[in-house]
Structure formats: structure tokens, C-alpha cells
mmCIF file of N, CA, C and O and ligand atoms in Angstrom:
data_model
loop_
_atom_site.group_PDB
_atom_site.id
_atom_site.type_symbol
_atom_site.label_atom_id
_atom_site.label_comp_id
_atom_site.label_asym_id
_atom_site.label_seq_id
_atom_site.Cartn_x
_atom_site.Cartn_y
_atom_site.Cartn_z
ATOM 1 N N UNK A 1 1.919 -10.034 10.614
ATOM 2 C CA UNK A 1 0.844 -9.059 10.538
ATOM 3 C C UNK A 1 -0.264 -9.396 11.538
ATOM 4 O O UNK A 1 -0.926 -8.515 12.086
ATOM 5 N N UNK A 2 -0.418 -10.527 11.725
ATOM 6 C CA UNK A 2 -1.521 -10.832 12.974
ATOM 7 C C UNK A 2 -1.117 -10.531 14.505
ATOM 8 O O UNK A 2 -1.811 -9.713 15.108
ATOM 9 N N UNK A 3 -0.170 -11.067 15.086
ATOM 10 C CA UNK A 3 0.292 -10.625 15.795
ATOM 11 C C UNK A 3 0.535 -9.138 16.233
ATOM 12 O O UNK A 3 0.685 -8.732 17.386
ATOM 13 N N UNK A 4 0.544 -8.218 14.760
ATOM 14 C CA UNK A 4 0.475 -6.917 14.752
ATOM 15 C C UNK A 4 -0.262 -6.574 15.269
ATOM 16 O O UNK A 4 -0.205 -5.843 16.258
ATOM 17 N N UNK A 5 -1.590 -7.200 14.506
ATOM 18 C CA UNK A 5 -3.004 -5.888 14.056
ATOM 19 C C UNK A 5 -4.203 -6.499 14.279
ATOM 20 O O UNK A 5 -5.288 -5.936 14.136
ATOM 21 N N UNK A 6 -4.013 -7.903 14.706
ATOM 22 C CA UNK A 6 -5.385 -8.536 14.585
ATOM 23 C C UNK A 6 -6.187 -8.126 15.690
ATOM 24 O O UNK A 6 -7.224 -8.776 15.819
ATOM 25 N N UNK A 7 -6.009 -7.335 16.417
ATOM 26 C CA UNK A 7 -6.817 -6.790 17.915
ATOM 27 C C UNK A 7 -7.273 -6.252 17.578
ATOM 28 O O UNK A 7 -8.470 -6.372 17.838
ATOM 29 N N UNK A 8 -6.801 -4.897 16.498
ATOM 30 C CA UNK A 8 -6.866 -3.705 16.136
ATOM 31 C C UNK A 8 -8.060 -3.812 14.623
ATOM 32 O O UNK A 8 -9.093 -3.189 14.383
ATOM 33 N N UNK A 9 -7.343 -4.863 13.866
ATOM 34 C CA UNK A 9 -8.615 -5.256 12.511
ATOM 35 C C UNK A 9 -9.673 -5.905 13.375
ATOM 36 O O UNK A 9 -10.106 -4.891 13.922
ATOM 37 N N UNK A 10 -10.517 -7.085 13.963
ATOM 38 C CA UNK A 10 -10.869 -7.057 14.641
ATOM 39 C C UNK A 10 -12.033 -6.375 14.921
ATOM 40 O O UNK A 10 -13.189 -6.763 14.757
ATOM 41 N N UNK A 11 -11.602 -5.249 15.388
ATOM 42 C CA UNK A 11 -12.200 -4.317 16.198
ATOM 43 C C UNK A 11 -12.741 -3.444 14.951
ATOM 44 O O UNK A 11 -13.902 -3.050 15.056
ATOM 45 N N UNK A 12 -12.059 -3.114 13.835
ATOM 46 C CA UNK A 12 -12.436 -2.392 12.514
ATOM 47 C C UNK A 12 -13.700 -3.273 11.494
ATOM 48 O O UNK A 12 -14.614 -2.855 10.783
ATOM 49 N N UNK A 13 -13.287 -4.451 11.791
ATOM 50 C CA UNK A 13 -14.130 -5.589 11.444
ATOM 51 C C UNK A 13 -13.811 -5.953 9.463
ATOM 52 O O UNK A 13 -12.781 -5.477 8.984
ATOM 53 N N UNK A 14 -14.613 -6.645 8.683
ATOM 54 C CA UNK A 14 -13.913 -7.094 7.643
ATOM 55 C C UNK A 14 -14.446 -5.676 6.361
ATOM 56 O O UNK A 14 -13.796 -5.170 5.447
ATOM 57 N N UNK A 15 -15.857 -5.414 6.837
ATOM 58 C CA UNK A 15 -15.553 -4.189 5.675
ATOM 59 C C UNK A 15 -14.995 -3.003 6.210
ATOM 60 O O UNK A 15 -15.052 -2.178 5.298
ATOM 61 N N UNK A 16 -14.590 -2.591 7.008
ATOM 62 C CA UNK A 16 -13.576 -1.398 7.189
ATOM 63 C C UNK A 16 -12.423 -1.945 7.014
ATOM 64 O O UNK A 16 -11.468 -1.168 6.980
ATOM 65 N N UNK A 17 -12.205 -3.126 6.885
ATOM 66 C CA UNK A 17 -10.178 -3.680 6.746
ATOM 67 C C UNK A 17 -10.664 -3.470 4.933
ATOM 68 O O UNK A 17 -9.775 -2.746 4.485
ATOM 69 N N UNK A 18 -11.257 -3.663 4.248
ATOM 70 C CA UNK A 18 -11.534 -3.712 2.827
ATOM 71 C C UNK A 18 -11.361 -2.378 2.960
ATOM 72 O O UNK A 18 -10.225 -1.903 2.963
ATOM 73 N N UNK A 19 -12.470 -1.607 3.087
ATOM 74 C CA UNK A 19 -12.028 -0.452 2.585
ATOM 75 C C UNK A 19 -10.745 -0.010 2.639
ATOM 76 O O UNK A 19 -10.317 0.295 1.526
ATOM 77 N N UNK A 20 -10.026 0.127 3.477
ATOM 78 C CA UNK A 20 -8.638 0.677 3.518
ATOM 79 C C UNK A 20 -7.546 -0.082 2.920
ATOM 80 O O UNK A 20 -6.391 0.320 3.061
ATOM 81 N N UNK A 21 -7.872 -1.417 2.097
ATOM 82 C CA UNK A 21 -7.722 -2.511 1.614
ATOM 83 C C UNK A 21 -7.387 -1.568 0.222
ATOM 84 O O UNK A 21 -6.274 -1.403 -0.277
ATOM 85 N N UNK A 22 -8.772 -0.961 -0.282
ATOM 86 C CA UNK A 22 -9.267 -0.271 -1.504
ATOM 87 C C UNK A 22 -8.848 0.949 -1.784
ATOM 88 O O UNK A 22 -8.864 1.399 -2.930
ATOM 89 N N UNK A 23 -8.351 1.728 -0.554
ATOM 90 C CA UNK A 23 -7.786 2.930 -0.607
ATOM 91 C C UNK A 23 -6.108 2.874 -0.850
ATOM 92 O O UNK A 23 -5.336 3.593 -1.483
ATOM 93 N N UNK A 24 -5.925 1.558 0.036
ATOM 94 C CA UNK A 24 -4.098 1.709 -0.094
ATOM 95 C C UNK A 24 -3.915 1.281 -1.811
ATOM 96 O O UNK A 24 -3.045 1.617 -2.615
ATOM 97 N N UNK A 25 -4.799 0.638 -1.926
ATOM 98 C CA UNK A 25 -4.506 0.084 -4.112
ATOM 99 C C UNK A 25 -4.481 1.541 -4.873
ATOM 100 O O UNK A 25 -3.651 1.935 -5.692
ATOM 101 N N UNK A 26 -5.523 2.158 -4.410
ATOM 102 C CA UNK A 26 -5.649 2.970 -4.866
ATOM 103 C C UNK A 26 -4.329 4.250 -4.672
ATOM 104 O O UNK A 26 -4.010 5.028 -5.570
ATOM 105 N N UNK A 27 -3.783 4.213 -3.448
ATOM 106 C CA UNK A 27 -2.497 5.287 -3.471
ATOM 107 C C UNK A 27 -1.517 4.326 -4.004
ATOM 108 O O UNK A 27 -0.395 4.816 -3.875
ATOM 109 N N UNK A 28 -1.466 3.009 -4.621
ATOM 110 C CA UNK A 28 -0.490 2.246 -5.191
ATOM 111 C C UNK A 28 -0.660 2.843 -6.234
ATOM 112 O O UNK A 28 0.325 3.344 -6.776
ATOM 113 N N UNK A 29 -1.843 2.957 -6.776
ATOM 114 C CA UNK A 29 -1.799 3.458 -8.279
ATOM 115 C C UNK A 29 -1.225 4.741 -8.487
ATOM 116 O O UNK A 29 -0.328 5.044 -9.272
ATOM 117 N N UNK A 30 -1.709 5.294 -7.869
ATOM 118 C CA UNK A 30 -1.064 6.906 -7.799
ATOM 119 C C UNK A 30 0.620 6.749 -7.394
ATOM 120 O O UNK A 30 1.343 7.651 -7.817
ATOM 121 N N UNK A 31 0.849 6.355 -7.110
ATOM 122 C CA UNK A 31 2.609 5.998 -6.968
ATOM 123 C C UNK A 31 3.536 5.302 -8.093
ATOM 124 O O UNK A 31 4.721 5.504 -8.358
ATOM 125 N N UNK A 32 2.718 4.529 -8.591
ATOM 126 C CA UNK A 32 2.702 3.835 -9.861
ATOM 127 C C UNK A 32 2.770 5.281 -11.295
ATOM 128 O O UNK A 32 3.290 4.916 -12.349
ATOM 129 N N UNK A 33 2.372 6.428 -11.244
ATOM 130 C CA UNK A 33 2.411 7.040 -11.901
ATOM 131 C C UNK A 33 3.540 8.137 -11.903
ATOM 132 O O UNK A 33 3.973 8.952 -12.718
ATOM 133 N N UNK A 34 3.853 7.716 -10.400
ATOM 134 C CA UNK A 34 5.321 8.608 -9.921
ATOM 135 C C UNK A 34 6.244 7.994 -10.538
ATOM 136 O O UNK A 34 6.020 7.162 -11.417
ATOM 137 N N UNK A 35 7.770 8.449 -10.015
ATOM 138 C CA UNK A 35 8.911 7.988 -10.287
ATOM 139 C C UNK A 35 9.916 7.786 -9.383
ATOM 140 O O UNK A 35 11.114 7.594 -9.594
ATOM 141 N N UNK A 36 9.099 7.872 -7.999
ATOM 142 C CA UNK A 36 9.467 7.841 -6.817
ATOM 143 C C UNK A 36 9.677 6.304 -6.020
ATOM 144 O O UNK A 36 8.762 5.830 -5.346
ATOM 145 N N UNK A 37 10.815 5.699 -6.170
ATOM 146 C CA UNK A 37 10.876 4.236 -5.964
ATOM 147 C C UNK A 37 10.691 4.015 -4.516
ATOM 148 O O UNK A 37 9.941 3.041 -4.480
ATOM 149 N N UNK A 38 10.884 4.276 -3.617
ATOM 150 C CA UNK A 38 10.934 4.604 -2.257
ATOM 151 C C UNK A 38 9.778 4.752 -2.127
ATOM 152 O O UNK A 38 9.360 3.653 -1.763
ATOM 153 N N UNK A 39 8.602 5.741 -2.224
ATOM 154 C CA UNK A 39 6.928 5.530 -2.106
ATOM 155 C C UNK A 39 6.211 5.019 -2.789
ATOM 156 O O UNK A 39 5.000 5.113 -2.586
ATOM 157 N N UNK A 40 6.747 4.263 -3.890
ATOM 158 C CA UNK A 40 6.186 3.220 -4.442
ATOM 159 C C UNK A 40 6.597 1.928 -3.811
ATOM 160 O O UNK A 40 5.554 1.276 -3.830
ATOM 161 N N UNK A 41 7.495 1.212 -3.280
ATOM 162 C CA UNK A 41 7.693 0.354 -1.931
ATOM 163 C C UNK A 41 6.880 0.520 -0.965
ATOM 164 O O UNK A 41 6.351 -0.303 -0.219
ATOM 165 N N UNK A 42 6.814 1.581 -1.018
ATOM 166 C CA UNK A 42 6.122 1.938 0.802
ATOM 167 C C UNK A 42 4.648 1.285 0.481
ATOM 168 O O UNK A 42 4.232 0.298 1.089
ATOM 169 N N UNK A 43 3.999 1.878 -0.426
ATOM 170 C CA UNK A 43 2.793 1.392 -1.100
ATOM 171 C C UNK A 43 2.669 0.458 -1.287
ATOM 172 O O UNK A 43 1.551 0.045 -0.981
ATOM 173 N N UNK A 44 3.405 -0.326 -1.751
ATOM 174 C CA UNK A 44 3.437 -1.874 -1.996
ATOM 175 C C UNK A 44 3.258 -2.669 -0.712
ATOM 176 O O UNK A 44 2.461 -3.589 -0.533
ATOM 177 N N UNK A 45 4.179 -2.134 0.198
ATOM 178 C CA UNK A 45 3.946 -2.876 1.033
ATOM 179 C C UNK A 45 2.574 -2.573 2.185
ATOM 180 O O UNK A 45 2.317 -3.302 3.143
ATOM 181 N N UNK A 46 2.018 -1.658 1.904
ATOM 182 C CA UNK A 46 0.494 -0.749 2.926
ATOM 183 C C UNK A 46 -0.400 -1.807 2.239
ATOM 184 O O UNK A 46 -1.264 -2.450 2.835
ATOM 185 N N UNK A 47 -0.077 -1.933 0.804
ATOM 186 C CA UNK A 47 -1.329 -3.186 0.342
ATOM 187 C C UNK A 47 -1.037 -4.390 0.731
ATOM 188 O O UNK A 47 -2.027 -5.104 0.890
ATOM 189 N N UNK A 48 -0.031 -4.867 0.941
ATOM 190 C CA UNK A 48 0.088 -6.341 1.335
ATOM 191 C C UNK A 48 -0.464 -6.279 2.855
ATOM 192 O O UNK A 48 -1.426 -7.028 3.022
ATOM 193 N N UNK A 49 -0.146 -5.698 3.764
ATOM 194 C CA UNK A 49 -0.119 -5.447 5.110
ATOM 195 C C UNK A 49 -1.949 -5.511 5.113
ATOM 196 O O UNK A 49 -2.541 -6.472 5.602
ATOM 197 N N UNK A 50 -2.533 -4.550 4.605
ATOM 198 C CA UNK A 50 -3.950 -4.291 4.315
ATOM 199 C C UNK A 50 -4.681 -5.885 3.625
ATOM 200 O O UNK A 50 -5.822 -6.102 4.033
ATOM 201 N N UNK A 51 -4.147 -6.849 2.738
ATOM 202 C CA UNK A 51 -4.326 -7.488 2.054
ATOM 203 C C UNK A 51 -4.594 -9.013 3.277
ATOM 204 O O UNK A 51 -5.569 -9.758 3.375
ATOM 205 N N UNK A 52 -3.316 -9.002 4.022
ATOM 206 C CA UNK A 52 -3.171 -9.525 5.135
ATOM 207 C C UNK A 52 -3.887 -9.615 6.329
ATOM 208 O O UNK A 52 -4.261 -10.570 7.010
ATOM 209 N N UNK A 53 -4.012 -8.183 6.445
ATOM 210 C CA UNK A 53 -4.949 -7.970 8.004
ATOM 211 C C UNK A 53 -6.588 -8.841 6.965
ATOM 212 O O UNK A 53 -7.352 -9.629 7.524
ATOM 213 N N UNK A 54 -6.684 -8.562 6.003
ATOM 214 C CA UNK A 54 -8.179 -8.981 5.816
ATOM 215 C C UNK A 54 -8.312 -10.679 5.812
ATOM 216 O O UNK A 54 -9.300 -11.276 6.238
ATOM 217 N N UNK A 55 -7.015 -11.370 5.198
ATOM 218 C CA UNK A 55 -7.304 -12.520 5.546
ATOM 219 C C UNK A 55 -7.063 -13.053 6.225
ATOM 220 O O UNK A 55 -7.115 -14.255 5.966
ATOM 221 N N UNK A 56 -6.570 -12.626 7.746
ATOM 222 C CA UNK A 56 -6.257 -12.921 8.758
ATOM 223 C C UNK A 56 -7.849 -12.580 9.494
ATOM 224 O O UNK A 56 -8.257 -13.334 10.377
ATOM 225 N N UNK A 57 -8.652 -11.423 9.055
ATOM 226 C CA UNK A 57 -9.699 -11.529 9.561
ATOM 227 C C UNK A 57 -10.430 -12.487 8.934
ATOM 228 O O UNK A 57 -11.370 -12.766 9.678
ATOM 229 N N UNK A 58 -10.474 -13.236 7.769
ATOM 230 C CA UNK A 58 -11.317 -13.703 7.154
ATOM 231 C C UNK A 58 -10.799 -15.745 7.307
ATOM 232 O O UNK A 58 -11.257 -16.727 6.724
ATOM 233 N N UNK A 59 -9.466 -15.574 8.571
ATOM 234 C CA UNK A 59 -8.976 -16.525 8.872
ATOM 235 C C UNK A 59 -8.647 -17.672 7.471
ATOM 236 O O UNK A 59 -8.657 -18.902 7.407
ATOM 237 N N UNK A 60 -8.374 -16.609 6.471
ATOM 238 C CA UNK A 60 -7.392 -17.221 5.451
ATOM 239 C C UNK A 60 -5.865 -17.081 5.554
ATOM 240 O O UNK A 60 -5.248 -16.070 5.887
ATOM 241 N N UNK A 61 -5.269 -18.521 5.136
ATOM 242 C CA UNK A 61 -3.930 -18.055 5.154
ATOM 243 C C UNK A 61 -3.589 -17.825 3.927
ATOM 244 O O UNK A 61 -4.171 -18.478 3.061
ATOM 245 N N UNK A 62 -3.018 -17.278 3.703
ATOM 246 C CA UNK A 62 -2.828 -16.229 2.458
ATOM 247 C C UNK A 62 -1.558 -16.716 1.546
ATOM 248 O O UNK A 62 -1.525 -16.692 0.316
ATOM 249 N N UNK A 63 -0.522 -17.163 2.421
ATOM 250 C CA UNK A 63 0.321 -17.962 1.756
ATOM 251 C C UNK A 63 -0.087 -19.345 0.660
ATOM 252 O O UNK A 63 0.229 -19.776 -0.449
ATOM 253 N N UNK A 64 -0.921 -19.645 1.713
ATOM 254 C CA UNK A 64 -1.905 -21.270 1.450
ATOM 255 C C UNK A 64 -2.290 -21.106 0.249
ATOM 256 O O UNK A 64 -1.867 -21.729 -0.725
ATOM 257 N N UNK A 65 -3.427 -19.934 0.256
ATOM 258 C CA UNK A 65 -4.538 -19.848 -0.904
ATOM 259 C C UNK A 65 -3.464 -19.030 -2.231
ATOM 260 O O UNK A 65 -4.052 -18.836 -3.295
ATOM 261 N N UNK A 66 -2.474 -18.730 -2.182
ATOM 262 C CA UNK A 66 -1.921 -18.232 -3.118
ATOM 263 C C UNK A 66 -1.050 -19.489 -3.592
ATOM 264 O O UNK A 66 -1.281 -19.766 -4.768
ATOM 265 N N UNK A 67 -0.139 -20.292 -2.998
ATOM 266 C CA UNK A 67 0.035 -21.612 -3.153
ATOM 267 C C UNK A 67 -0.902 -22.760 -3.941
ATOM 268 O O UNK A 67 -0.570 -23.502 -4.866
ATOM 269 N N UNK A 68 -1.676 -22.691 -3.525
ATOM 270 C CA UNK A 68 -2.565 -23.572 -4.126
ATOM 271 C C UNK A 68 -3.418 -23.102 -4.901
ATOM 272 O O UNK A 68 -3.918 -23.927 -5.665
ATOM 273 N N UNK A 69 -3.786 -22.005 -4.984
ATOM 274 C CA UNK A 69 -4.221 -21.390 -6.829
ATOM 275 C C UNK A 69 -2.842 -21.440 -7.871
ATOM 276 O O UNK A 69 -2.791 -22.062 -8.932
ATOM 277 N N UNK A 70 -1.919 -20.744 -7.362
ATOM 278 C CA UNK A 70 -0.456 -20.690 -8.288
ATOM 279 C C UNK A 70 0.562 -21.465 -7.305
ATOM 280 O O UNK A 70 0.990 -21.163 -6.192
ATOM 281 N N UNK A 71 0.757 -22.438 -8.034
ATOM 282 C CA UNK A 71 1.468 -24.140 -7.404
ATOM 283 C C UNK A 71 2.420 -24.029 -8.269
ATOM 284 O O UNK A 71 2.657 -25.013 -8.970
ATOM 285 N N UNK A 72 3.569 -22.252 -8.522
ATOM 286 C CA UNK A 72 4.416 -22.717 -9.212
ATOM 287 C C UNK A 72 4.888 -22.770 -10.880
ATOM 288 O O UNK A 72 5.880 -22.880 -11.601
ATOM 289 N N UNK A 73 3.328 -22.597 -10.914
ATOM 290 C CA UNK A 73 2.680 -22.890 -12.479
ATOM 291 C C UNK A 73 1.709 -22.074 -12.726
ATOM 292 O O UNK A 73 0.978 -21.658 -11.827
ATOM 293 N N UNK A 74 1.578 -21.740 -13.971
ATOM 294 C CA UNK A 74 -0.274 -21.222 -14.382
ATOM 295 C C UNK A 74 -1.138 -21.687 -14.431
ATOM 296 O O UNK A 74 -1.281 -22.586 -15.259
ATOM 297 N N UNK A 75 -2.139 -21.336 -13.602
ATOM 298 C CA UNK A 75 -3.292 -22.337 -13.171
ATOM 299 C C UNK A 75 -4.093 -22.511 -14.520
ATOM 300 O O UNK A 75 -4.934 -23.404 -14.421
ATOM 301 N N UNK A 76 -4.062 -21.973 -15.601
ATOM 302 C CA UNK A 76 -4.919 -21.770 -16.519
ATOM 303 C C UNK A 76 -4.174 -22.974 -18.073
ATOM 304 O O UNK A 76 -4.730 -23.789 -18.809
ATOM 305 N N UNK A 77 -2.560 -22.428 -17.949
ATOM 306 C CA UNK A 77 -1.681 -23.332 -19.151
ATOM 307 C C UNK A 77 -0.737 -24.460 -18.288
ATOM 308 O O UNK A 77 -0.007 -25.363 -18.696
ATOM 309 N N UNK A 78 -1.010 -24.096 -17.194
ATOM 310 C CA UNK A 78 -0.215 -25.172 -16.270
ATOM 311 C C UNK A 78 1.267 -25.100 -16.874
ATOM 312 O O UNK A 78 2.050 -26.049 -16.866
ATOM 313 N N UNK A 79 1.488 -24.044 -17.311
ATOM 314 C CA UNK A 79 2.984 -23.792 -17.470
ATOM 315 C C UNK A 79 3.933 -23.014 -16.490
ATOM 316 O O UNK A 79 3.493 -22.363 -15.543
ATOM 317 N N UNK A 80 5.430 -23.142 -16.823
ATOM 318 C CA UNK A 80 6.024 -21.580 -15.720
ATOM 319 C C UNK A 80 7.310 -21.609 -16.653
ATOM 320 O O UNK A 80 8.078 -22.556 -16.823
ATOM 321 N N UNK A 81 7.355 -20.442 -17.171
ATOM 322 C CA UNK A 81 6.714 -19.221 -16.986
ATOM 323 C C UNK A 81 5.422 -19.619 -18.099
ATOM 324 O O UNK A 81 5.666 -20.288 -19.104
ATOM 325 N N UNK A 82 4.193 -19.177 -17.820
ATOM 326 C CA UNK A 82 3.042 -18.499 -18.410
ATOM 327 C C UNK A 82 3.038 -18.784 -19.584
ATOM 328 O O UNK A 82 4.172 -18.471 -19.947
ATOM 329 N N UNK A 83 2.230 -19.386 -20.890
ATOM 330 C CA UNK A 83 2.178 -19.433 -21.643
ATOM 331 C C UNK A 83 0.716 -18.729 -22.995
ATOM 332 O O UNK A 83 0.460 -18.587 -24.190
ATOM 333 N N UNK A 84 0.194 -18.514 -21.575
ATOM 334 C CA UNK A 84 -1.216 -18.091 -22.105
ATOM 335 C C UNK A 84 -1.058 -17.106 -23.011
ATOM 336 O O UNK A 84 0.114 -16.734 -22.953
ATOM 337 N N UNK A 85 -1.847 -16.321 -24.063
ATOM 338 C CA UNK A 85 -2.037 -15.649 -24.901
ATOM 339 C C UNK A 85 -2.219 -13.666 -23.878
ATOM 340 O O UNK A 85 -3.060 -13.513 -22.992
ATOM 341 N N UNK A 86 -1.659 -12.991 -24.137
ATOM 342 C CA UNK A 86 -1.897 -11.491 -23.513
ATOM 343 C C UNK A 86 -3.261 -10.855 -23.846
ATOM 344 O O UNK A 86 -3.424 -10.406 -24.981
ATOM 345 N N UNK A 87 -4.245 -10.785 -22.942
ATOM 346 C CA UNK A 87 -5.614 -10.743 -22.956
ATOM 347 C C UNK A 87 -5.512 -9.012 -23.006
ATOM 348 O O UNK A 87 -6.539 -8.333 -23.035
HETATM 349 ZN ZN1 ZN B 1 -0.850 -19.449 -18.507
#
């Protein structure tokens, strides 16, 4: 995704990569209410891509920080799978 877009985010800067960050969740949700598996993929993946360009602007690696909050385990019961109570 950097190699993609980072010229292009960049240039949009970090709150215009959010916003469109906020809009693609938002047509996730709306796809989420479909039954359409194919534009619900597509969606899935416009938020990761969107999710990406921002921490590539925000020069997070995204793999990293998801790694090392969830190492595998629940950061909260330190279990896997999950043991916590359904909030
Ligand atoms: Zn847990």
C-alpha cells in the first residue's frame, strides 16, 4: 500500500486519509446489511487499504502495532481463544 499511495496520501495529508478512512467503515456497514458477498469483500478490503494509507502516513507499521497489542493472545485474559466475559 505505500508503494501504492504514499505520494498520493501524502499529498491528501492525515485528516483527509481519516476521513475517507471514516467513509469506507461506513460503506462497510452498509454492505454488512447486504447479502452481497462480493461487495462486502470489496469493502473490507477499501478499509484496510484506507486503514493502511493512514499508518503509513502516520509512519506506523501496522503489522507491528497489531502484533504487539494482540501477541497471539488477549491482551486483556491473556488467553487464545478469548476468554473474557461478552460486554
Ligand atoms: Zn480476553
Amino acid at each position: 500500500m505505500k508503494n501504492l499511495f504514499i505520494h498520493r496520501d501524502s499529498q491528501r495529508g492525515v485528516k483527509g486519509t481519516y476521513e475517507w478512512l471514516v467513509d469506507e467503515v461506513k460503506e462497510l456497514g452498509e454492505a454488512l446489511e447486504g447479502s452481497d458477498k462480493e461487495s462486502t469483500e470489496s469493502e473490507f478490503a477499501d478499509v484496510f487499504a484506507w486503514l493502511s494509507s493512514l499508518a503509513n502516513l502516520m509512519d506506523v507499521d501496522l503489522e507491528k502495532a497489531a502484533l504487539n497489542k494482540y501477541p497471539y493472545k488477549c491482551p486483556k485474559c491473556s488467553c487464545s481463544p478469548c476468554k473474557c466475559p461478552l460486554n
